[in-house]
Amino acid sequence: MEYKLLEEQDLGLMLDFVDDENTKYNVDVLKKFIDNKNDFGFIAKINNKIVGFTFGYILLKPDGRKVFYLDAIDVMPDYQGKGYGTGLISFARDYAKTIDCYKMYLITNRSNISACKCYEKAGGINKVDDEIIYVYDFKEKN
């Protein structure tokens, strides 16, 4: 198992990666993503196959401090429950420290028990029980 930063030479392998939403990744879009200095992708790789993927962003606060927001964590179904998600999160957390982020956070549903366990195993702490997330969806309604 190898955990690493997503790099240009890995982009072709992302075409075979299947996440929970059956996202189809596009090499050109992924290249633009990793070329942005504040966007980061991390992969879990076994025998030259990507089995897990997470991505996040640096958010710059007005006081100059950097926060790392982990947007999504996906592990292919056959590899779930084996610690790869925890490994990915731990790798992303450690990487965020090296780029001077003072904290990392992510959002999940309380009902997603397996994800909550994964995040806690990686050292995450649920600090807030009363937050509500409002989403403004800009997709056209059919």
Coordinates of C-alpha atoms in Angstrom, one line a residue:
M1 CA 0.0 0.0 0.0
E2 CA 1.3 3.4 -0.9
Y3 CA -0.2 6.7 0.1
K4 CA 0.9 9.7 -1.9
L5 CA 0.0 13.1 -3.3
L6 CA -1.8 12.8 -6.6
E7 CA 0.6 13.7 -9.4
E8 CA 0.4 14.1 -13.1
Q9 CA 1.8 10.6 -13.8
D10 CA -1.1 9.1 -11.7
L11 CA -3.9 10.9 -13.6
G12 CA -4.5 8.1 -16.1
L13 CA -5.0 5.6 -13.2
M14 CA -7.9 7.8 -12.0
L15 CA -10.0 6.8 -15.0
D16 CA -10.5 3.3 -13.5
F17 CA -11.3 4.6 -10.0
V18 CA -15.0 4.3 -9.0
D19 CA -16.3 6.2 -6.0
D20 CA -19.6 6.0 -4.2
E21 CA -21.3 8.4 -6.7
N22 CA -19.8 6.6 -9.8
T23 CA -17.9 9.8 -10.7
K24 CA -16.2 9.7 -14.0
Y25 CA -12.9 11.5 -13.7
N26 CA -11.4 13.4 -16.6
V27 CA -7.6 13.7 -17.0
D28 CA -7.8 17.3 -18.2
V29 CA -9.9 18.4 -15.3
L30 CA -7.8 16.5 -12.8
K31 CA -4.7 18.2 -14.3
K32 CA -6.2 21.7 -13.8
F33 CA -7.1 20.7 -10.2
I34 CA -3.7 19.5 -9.2
D35 CA -2.1 22.5 -11.0
N36 CA -3.9 24.9 -8.6
K37 CA -1.5 25.6 -5.7
N38 CA -4.3 25.4 -3.1
D39 CA -5.9 22.1 -4.3
F40 CA -4.6 18.7 -3.3
G41 CA -5.5 15.1 -4.2
F42 CA -4.2 12.1 -2.3
I43 CA -4.3 8.5 -3.4
A44 CA -4.0 5.0 -1.9
K45 CA -2.4 2.8 -4.5
I46 CA -1.9 -1.0 -4.6
N47 CA 0.0 -2.6 -7.4
N48 CA -0.4 0.5 -9.6
K49 CA -4.1 0.6 -9.0
I50 CA -5.8 3.5 -7.2
V51 CA -8.1 2.1 -4.5
G52 CA -8.7 5.3 -2.6
F53 CA -8.9 9.0 -3.3
T54 CA -9.4 12.1 -1.2
F55 CA -9.1 15.7 -2.1
G56 CA -9.1 19.0 -0.3
Y57 CA -8.2 22.7 -0.4
I58 CA -6.3 25.2 1.5
L59 CA -8.6 28.0 2.8
L60 CA -6.8 31.2 3.8
K61 CA -8.2 33.0 6.7
P62 CA -8.1 36.9 6.9
D63 CA -5.4 36.7 9.5
G64 CA -3.2 34.7 7.2
R65 CA -3.6 31.3 8.9
K66 CA -4.2 28.4 6.6
V67 CA -6.9 25.7 7.2
F68 CA -7.1 22.5 5.2
Y69 CA -10.6 21.4 4.2
L70 CA -10.9 17.8 3.2
D71 CA -13.8 17.7 0.8
A72 CA -14.3 14.0 0.0
I73 CA -12.9 10.6 0.9
D74 CA -13.6 7.6 -1.3
V75 CA -12.4 4.0 -1.2
M76 CA -13.4 1.5 -3.8
P77 CA -16.0 -1.0 -2.4
D78 CA -13.7 -4.1 -2.4
Y79 CA -11.2 -2.2 -0.3
Q80 CA -13.5 -0.6 2.3
G81 CA -13.2 -1.6 5.9
K82 CA -9.5 -2.4 5.6
G83 CA -8.1 0.8 7.0
Y84 CA -7.3 2.5 3.7
G85 CA -9.7 5.4 4.4
T86 CA -8.0 6.0 7.7
G87 CA -4.6 5.8 6.1
L88 CA -5.6 8.4 3.4
I89 CA -7.0 10.8 6.0
S90 CA -3.8 10.4 8.2
F91 CA -1.6 11.0 5.1
A92 CA -3.6 14.1 4.2
R93 CA -3.5 15.4 7.8
D94 CA 0.2 14.9 8.0
Y95 CA 0.7 16.6 4.6
A96 CA -1.4 19.6 5.7
K97 CA 0.9 20.0 8.6
T98 CA 3.9 20.2 6.3
I99 CA 2.3 23.1 4.3
D100 CA 1.7 25.1 7.5
C101 CA -2.0 24.6 7.9
Y102 CA -3.0 25.0 11.5
K103 CA -5.9 22.6 11.4
M104 CA -7.8 20.3 9.0
Y105 CA -11.5 19.7 9.0
L106 CA -14.2 17.7 7.1
I107 CA -17.9 17.4 7.2
T108 CA -19.9 14.2 7.3
N109 CA -23.4 13.0 8.3
R110 CA -23.8 11.7 11.9
S111 CA -25.7 8.7 10.3
N112 CA -22.6 7.7 8.3
I113 CA -21.3 5.6 11.2
S114 CA -18.5 3.9 9.3
A115 CA -17.1 7.2 8.1
C116 CA -17.3 8.7 11.7
K117 CA -15.3 5.7 13.0
C118 CA -12.8 6.1 10.2
Y119 CA -12.3 9.8 11.0
E120 CA -12.0 9.1 14.7
K121 CA -9.3 6.4 14.1
A122 CA -7.3 9.0 12.1
G123 CA -7.4 11.3 15.1
G124 CA -10.5 13.5 14.2
I125 CA -12.5 14.9 17.0
N126 CA -16.2 15.8 16.7
K127 CA -16.1 19.2 18.4
V128 CA -19.6 20.5 17.5
D129 CA -23.0 18.8 17.8
D130 CA -25.2 21.7 17.0
E131 CA -24.0 22.9 13.6
I132 CA -26.3 22.9 10.6
I133 CA -25.0 23.1 7.1
Y134 CA -26.8 25.1 4.5
V135 CA -26.2 24.3 0.8
Y136 CA -26.8 26.7 -2.1
D137 CA -27.0 24.4 -5.1
F138 CA -26.5 26.2 -8.4
K139 CA -27.4 23.3 -10.7
E140 CA -30.3 24.0 -13.0
K141 CA -33.5 22.4 -11.7
N142 CA -35.3 20.1 -14.2

